PDB file of C-alpha atoms in Angstrom:
ATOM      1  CA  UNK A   1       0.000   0.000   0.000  1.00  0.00           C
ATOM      2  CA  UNK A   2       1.690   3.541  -1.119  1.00  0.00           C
ATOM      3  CA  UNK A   3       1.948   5.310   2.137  1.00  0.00           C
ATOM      4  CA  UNK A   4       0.553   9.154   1.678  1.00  0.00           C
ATOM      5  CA  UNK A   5       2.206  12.188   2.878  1.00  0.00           C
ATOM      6  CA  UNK A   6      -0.265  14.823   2.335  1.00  0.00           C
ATOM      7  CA  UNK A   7       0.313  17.719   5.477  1.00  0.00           C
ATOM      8  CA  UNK A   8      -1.977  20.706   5.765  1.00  0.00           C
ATOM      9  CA  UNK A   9       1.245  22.680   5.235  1.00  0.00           C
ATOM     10  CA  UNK A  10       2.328  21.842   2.065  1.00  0.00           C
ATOM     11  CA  UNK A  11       1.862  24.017  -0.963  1.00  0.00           C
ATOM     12  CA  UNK A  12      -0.085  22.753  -3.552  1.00  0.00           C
ATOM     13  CA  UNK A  13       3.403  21.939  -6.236  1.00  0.00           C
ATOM     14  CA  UNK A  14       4.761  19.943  -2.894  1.00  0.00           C
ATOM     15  CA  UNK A  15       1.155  18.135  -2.252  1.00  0.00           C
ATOM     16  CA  UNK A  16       1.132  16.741  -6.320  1.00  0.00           C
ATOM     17  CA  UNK A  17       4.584  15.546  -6.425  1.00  0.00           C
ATOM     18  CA  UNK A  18       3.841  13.670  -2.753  1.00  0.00           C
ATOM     19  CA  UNK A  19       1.578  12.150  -4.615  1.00  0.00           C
ATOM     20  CA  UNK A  20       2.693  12.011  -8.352  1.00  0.00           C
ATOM     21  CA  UNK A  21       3.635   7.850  -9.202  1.00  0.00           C
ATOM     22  CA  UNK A  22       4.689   8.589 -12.353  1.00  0.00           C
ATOM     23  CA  UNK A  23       7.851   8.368 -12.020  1.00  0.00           C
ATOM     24  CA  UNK A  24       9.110   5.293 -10.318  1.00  0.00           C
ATOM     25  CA  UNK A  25      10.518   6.240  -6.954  1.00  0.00           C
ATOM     26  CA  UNK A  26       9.929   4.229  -3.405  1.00  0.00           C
ATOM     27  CA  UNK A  27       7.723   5.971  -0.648  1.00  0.00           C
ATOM     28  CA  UNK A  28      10.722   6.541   1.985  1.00  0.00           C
ATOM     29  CA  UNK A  29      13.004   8.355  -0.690  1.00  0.00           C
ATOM     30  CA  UNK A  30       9.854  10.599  -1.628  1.00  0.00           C
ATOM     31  CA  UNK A  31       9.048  11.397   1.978  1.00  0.00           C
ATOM     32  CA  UNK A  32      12.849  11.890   2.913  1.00  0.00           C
ATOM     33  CA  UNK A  33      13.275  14.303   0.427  1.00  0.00           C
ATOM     34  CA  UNK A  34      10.336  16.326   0.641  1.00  0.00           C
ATOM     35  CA  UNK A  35      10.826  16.905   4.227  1.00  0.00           C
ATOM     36  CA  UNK A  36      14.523  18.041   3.122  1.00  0.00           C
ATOM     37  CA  UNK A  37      12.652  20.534   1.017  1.00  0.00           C
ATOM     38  CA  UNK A  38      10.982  21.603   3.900  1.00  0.00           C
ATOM     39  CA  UNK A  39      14.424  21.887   5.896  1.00  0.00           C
ATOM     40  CA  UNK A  40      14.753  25.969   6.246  1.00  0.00           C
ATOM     41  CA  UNK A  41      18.023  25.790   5.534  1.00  0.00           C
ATOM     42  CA  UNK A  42      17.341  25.026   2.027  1.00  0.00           C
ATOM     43  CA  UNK A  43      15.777  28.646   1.454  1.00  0.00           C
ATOM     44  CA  UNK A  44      17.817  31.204   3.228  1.00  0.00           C
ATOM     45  CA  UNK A  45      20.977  29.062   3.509  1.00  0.00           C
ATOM     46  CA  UNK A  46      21.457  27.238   0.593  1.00  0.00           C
ATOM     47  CA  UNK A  47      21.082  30.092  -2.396  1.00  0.00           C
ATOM     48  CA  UNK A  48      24.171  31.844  -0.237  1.00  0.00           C
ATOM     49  CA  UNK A  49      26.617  28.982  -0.349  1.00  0.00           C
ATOM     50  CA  UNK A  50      25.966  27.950  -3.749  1.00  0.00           C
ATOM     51  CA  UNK A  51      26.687  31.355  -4.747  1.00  0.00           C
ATOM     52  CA  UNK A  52      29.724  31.998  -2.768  1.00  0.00           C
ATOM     53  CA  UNK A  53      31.455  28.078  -3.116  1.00  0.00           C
ATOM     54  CA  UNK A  54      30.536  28.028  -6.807  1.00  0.00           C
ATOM     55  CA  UNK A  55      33.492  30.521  -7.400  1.00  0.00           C
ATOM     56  CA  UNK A  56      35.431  29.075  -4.865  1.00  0.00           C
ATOM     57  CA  UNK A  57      35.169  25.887  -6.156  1.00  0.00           C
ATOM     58  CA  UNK A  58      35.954  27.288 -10.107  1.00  0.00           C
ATOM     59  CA  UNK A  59      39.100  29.120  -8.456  1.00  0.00           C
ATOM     60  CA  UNK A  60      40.315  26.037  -7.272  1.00  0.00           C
ATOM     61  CA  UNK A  61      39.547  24.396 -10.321  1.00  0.00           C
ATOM     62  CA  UNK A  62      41.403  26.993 -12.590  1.00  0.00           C
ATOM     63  CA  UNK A  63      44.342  26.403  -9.769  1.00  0.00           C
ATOM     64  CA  UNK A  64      44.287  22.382 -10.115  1.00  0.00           C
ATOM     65  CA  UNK A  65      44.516  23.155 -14.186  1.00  0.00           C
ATOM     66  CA  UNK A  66      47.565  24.734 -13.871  1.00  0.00           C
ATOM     67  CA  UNK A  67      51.043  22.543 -14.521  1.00  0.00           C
ATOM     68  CA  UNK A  68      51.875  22.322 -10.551  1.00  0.00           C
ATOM     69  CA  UNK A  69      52.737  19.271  -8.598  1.00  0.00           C
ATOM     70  CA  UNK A  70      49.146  17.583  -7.969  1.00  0.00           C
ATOM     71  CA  UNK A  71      48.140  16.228  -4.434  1.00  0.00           C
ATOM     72  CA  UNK A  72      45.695  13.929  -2.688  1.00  0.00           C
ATOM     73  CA  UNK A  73      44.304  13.010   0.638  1.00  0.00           C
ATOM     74  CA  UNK A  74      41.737  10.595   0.064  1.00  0.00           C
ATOM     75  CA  UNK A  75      42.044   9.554   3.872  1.00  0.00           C
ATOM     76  CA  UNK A  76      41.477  13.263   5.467  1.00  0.00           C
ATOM     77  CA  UNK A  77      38.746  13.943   2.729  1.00  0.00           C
ATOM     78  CA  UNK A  78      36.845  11.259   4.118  1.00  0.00           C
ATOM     79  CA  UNK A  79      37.191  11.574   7.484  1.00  0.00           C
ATOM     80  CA  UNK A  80      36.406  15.634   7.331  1.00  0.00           C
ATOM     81  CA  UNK A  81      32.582  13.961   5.286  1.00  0.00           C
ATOM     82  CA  UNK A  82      31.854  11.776   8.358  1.00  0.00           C
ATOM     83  CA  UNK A  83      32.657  14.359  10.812  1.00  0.00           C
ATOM     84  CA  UNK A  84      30.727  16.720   9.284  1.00  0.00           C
ATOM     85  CA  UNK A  85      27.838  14.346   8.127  1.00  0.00           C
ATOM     86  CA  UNK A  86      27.901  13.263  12.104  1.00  0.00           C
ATOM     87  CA  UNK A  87      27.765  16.466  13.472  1.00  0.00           C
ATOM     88  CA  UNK A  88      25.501  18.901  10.998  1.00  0.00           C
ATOM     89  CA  UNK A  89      23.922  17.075   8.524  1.00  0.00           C
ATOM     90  CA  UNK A  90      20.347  16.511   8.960  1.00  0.00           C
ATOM     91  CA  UNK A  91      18.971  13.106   9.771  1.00  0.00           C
ATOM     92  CA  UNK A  92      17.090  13.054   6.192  1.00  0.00           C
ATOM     93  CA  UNK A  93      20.177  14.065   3.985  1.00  0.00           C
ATOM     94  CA  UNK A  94      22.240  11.644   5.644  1.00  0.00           C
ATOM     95  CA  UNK A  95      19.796   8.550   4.932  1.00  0.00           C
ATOM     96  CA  UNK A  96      19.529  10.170   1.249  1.00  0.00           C
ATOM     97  CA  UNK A  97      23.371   9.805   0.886  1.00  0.00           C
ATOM     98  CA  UNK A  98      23.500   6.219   2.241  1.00  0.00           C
ATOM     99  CA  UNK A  99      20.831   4.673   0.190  1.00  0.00           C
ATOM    100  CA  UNK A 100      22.492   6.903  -2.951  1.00  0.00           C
ATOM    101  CA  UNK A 101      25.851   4.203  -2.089  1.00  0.00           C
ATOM    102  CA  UNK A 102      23.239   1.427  -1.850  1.00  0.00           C
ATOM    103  CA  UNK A 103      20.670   2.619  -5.186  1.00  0.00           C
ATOM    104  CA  UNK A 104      23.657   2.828  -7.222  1.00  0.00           C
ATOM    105  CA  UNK A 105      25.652  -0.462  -6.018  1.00  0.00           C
ATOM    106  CA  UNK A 106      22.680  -2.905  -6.585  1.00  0.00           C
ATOM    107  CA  UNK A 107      22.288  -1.114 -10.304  1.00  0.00           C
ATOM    108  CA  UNK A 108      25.713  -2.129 -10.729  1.00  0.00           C
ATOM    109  CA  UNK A 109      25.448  -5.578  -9.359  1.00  0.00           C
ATOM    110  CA  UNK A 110      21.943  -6.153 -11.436  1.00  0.00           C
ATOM    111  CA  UNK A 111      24.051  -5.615 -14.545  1.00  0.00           C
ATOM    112  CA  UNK A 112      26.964  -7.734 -13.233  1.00  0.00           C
ATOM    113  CA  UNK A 113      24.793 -10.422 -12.492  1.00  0.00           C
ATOM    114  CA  UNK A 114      22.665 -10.368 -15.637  1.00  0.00           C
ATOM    115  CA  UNK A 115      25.718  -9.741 -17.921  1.00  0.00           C
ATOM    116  CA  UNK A 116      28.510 -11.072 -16.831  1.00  0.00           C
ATOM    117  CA  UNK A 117      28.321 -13.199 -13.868  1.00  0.00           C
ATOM    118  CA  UNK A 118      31.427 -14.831 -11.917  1.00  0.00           C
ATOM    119  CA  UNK A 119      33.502 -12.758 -14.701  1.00  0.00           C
ATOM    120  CA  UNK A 120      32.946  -9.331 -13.158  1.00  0.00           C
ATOM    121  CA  UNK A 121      33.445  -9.083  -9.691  1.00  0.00           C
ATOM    122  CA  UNK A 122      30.342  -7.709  -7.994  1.00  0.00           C
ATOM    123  CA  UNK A 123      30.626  -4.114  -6.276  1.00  0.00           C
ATOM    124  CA  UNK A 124      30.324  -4.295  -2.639  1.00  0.00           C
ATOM    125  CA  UNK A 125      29.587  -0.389  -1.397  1.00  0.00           C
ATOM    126  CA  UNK A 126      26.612  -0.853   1.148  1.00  0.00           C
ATOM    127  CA  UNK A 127      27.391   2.031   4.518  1.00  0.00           C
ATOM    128  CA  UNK A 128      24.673   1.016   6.754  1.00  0.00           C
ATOM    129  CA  UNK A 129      26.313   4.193   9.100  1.00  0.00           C
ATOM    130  CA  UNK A 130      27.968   7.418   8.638  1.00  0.00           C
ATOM    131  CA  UNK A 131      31.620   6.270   9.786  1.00  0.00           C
ATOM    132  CA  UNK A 132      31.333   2.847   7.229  1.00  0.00           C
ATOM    133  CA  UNK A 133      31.864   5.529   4.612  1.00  0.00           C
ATOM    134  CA  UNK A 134      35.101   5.963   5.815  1.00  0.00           C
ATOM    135  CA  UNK A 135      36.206   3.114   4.128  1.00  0.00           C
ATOM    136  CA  UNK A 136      33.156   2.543   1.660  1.00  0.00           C
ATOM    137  CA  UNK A 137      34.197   6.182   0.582  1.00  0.00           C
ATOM    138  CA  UNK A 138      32.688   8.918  -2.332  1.00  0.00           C
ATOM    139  CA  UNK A 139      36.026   8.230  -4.080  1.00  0.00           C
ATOM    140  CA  UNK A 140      35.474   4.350  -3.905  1.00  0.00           C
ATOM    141  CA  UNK A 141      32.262   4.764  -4.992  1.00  0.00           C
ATOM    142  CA  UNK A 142      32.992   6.649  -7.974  1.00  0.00           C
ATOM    143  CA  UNK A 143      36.124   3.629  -8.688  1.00  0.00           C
ATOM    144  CA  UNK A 144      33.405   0.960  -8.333  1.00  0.00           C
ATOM    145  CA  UNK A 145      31.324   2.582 -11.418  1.00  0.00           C
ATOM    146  CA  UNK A 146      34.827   3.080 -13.389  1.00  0.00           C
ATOM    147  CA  UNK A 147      35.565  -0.440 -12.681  1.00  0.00           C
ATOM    148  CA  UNK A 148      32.279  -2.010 -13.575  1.00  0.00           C
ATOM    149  CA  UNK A 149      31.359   0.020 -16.628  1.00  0.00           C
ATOM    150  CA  UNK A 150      35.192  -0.818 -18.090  1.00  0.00           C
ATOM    151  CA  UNK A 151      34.634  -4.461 -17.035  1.00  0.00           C
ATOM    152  CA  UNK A 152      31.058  -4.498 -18.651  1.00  0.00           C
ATOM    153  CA  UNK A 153      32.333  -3.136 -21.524  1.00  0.00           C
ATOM    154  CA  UNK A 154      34.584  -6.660 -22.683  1.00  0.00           C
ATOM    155  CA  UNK A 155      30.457  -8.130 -22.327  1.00  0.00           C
ATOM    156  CA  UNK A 156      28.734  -5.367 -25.121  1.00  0.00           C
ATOM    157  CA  UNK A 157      27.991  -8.130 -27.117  1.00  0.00           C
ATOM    158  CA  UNK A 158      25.296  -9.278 -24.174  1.00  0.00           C
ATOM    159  CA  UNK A 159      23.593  -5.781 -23.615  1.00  0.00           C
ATOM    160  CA  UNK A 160      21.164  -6.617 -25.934  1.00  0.00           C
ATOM    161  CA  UNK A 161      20.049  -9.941 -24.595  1.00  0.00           C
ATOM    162  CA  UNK A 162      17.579  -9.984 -22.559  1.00  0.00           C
ATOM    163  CA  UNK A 163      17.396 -12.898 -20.080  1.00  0.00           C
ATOM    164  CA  UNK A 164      13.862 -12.782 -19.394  1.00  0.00           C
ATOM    165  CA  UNK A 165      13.336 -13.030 -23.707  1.00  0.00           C
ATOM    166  CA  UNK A 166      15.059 -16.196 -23.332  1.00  0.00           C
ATOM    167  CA  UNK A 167      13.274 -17.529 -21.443  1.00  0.00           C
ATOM    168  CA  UNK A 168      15.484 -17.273 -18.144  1.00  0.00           C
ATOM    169  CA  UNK A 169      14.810 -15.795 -14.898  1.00  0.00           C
ATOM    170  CA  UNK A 170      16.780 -12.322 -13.732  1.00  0.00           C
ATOM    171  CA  UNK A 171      18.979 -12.714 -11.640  1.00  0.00           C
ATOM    172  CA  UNK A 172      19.233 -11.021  -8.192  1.00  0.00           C
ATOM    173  CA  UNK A 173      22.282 -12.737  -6.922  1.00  0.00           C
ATOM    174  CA  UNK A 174      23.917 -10.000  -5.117  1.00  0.00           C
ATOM    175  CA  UNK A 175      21.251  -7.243  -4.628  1.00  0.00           C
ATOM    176  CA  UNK A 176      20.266  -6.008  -1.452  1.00  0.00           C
ATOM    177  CA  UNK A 177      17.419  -4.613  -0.654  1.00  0.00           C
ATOM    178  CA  UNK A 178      17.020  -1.384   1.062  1.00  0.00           C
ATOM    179  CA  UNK A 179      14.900  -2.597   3.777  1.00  0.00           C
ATOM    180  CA  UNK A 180      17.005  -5.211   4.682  1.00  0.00           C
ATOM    181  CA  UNK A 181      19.970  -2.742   5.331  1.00  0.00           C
ATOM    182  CA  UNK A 182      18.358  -1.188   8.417  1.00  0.00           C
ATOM    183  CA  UNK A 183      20.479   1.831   8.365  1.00  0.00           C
ATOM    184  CA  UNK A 184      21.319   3.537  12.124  1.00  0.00           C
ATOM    185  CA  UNK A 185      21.909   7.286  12.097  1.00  0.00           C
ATOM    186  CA  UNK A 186      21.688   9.051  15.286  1.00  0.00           C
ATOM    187  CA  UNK A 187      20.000  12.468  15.360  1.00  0.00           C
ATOM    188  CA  UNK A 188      21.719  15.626  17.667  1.00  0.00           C
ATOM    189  CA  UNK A 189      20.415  18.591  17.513  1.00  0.00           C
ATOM    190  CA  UNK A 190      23.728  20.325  15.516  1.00  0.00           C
ATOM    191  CA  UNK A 191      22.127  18.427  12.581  1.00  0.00           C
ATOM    192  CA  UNK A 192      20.171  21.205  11.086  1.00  0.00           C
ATOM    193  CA  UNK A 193      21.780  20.795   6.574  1.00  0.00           C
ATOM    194  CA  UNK A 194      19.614  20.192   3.873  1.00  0.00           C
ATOM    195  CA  UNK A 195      20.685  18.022   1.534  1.00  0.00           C
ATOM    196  CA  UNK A 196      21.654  20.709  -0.916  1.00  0.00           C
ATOM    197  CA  UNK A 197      23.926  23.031   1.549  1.00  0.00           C
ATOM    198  CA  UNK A 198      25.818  20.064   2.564  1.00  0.00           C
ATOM    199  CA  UNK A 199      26.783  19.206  -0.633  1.00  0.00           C
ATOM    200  CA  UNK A 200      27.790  22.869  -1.882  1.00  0.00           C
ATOM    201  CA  UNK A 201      30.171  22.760   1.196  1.00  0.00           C
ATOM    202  CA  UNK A 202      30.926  19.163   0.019  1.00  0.00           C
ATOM    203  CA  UNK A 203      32.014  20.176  -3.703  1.00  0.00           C
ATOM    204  CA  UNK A 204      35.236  22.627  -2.857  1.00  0.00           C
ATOM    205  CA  UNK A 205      36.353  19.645  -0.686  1.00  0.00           C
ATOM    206  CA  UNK A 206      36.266  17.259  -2.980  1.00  0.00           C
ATOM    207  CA  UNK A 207      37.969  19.511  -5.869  1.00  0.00           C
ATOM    208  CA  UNK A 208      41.266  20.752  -3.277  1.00  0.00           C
ATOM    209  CA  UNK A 209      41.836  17.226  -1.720  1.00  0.00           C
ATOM    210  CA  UNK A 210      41.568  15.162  -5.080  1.00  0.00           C
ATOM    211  CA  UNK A 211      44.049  15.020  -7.940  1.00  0.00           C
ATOM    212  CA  UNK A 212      42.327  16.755 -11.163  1.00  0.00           C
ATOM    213  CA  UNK A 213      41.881  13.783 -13.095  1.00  0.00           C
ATOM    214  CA  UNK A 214      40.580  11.892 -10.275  1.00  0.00           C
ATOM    215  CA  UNK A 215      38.131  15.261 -10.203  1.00  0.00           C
ATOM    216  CA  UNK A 216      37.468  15.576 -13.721  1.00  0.00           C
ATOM    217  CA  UNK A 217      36.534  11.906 -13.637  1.00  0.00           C
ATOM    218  CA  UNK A 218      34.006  12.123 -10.313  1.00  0.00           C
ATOM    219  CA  UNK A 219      31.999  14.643 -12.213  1.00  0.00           C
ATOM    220  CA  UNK A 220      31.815  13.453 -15.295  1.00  0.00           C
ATOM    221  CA  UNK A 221      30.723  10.032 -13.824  1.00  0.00           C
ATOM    222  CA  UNK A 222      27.401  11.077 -13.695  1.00  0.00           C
ATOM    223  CA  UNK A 223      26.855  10.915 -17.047  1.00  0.00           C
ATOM    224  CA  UNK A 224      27.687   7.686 -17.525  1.00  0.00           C
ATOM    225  CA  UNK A 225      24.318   7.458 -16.322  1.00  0.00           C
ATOM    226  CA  UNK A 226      22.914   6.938 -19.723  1.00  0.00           C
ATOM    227  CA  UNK A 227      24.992   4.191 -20.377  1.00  0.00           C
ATOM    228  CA  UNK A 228      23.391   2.076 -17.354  1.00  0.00           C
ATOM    229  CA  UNK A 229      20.096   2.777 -18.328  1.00  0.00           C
ATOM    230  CA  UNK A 230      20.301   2.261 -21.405  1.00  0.00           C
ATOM    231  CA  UNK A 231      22.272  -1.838 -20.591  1.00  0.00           C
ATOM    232  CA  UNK A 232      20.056  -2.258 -18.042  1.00  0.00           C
ATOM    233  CA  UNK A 233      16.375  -0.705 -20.260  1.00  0.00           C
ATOM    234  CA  UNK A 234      17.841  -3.600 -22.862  1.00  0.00           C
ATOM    235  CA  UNK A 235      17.840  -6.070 -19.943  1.00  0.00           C
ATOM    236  CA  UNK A 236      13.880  -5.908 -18.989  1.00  0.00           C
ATOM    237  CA  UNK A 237      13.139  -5.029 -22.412  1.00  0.00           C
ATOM    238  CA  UNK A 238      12.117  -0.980 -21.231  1.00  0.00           C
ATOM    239  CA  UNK A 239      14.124   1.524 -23.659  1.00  0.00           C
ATOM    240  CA  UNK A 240      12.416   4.138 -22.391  1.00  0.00           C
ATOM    241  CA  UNK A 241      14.178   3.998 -18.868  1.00  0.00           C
ATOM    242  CA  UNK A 242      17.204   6.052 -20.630  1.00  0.00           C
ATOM    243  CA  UNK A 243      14.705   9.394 -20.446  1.00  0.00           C
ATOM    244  CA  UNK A 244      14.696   8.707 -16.349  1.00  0.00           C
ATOM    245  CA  UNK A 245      18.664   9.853 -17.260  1.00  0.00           C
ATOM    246  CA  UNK A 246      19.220  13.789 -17.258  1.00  0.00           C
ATOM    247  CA  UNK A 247      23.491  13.332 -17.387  1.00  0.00           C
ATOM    248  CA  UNK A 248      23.999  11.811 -20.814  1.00  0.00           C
ATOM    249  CA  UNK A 249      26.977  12.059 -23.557  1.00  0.00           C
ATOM    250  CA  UNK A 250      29.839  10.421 -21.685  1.00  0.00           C
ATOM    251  CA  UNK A 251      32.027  11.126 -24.319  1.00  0.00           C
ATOM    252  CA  UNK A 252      31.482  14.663 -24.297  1.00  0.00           C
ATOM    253  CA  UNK A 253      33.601  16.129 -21.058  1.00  0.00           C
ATOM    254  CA  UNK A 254      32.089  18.668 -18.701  1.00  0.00           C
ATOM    255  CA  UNK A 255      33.302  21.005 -15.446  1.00  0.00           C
ATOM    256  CA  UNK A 256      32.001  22.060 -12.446  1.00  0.00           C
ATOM    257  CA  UNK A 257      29.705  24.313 -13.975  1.00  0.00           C
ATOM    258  CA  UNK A 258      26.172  22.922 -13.241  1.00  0.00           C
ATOM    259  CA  UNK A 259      27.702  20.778 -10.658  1.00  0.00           C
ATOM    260  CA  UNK A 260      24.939  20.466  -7.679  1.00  0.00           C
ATOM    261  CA  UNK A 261      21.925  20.136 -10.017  1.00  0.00           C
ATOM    262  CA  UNK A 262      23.989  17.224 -11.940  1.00  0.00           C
ATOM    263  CA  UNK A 263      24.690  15.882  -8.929  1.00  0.00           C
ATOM    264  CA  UNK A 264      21.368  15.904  -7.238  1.00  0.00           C
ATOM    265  CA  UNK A 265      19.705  14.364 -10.620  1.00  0.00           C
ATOM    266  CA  UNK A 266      22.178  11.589 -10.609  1.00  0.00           C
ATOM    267  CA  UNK A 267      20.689  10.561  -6.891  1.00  0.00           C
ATOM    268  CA  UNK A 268      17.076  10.938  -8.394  1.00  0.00           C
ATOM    269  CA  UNK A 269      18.316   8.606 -11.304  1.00  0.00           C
ATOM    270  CA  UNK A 270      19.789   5.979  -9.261  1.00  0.00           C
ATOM    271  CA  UNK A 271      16.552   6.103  -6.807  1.00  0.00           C
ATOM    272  CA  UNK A 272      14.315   6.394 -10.039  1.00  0.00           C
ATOM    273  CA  UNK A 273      16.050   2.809 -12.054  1.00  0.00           C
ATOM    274  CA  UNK A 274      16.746   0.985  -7.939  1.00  0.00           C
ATOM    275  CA  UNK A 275      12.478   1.145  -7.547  1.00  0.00           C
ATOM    276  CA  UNK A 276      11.879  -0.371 -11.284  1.00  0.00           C
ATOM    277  CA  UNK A 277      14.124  -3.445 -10.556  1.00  0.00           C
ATOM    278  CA  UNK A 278      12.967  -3.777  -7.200  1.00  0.00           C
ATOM    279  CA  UNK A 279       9.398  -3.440  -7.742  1.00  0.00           C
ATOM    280  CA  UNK A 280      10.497  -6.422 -10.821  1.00  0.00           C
ATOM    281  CA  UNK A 281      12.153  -8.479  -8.353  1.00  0.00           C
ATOM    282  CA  UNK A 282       8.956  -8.162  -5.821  1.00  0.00           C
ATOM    283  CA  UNK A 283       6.403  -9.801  -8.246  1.00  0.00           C
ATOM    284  CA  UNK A 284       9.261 -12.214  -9.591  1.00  0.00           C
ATOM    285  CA  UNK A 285       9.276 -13.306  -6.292  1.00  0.00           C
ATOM    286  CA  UNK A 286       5.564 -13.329  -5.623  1.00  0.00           C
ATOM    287  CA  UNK A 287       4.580 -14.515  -9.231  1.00  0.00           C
TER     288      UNK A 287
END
């Protein structure tokens, strides 16, 4: 039964998309995010850090282009997210960013295991808590996709076969579902960030304690967001799941310019394709 989430306070935009089901999307991401809309930060806070950050974060880009010795800290990048994540994050944003590693691993593992089983090895990113993401980290996260889309690229010859047309079951071998993860954040009342503000703060972070090609090639993973749509729309026999994808063109090579709307669309995408399967994998299940 689709739970509702209709409140007297809600404008009348906010009380169609609550309940708007045309667009595949499970009832705890809707109601997590649209009580991070309603997170005040996200209308007096947010349009002032975007502002200011966005030419931080181009100044630092323009510096990082520039022939000087390049530097990393994966380990301190990381550890400044948790903290931070811990400590002022909201409650809502950090169970967004947590089911975002979880959405986007099982996409990965559905086309592993549909693909090319035991010849791709299956991606394993699943934080139940803040501090796992110290070692199931952004910049892992962003490897994992590298690793699998290079890997499932020696398999193009099988995007086009569809399992089910053969007359074989999907397989769900290493998917997990998100209600089986159970994942533990503890509220404190510093947590006040919307989603949005965290990750503006997030974004000059990520550009000064990563090499530039490591950050050329985080931002530009979100386009390969077409590409797993369109393998896995092949799969189940559903082209039109590549229009759920607003990053497209891999081949064409972007900056940070448009970086938090990219980035926030990505984490609708992964959300939007995670609820198709699993809703598949229900009535295979109950079938």
């Amino acid at each position: 039964m689709t739970r509702r989430y209709e409140k007297p306070t809600l404008s009348p935009y906010l009380r169609a998309i609550a309940q708007d089901e045309a667009l595949p999307i499970e009832p705890e991401a809707r109601r997590l995010w649209l009580e991070d809309l309603a997170n005040p930060t996200r209308w007096w806070l947010r349009p002032i850090l975007q502002g200011l950050l966005a030419v931080l974060l181009h100044l630092i880009w323009f510096l990082k282009r520039l022939p000087l010795p390049q530097f990393r800290a994966h380990g301190l990048l990381q550890r400044l997210i948790c903290w931070f994540c811990t400590h002022f994050v909201s409650p809502q944003a950090n169970r967004l960013i947590l089911r975002h590693f979880a959405t986007e691993s099982n996409l990965l593992n559905f086309l592993i295991d549909n693909t090319a089983p035991n010849r791709v090895a299956p991606v394993t990113l699943y934080p139940r808590r803040i501090a796992e993401m110290r070692e199931a980290s952004f910049v892992e996260h962003d490897q994992a996709l590298f690793r699998s889309v290079e890997a499932l690229g020696a398999s193009r010859g099988e995007v086009g076969e569809s399992p089910a047309g053969e007359g074989q079951a999907l397989s769900w071998q290493h998917w997990r579902p998100l209600d089986d993860l159970e994942f533990e954040i503890r509220s404190r009342r510093t947590q006040v960030l919307d989603f949005e503000s965290a990750h503006a703060l997030f974004m000059c972070l990520f550009c000064l304690l990563l090499t530039r090609e490591e950050y050329r090639d985080a931002i530009n993973g979100f386009n390969l967001d077409q590409s797993i749509a369109l393998r896995i729309g092949a799969l189940i026999d559903e082209p039109q799941l590549a229009e759920l994808a607003y990053n497209k063109h891999p081949l064409y090579l972007v900056g940070p310019w448009n970086l938090s709307q990219r980035f926030l669309m990505h984490g609708f995408f992964t959300e939007y394709l995670y609820a198709r399967l699993e809703g598949l994998r229900r009535e295979g299940i109950t079938r």
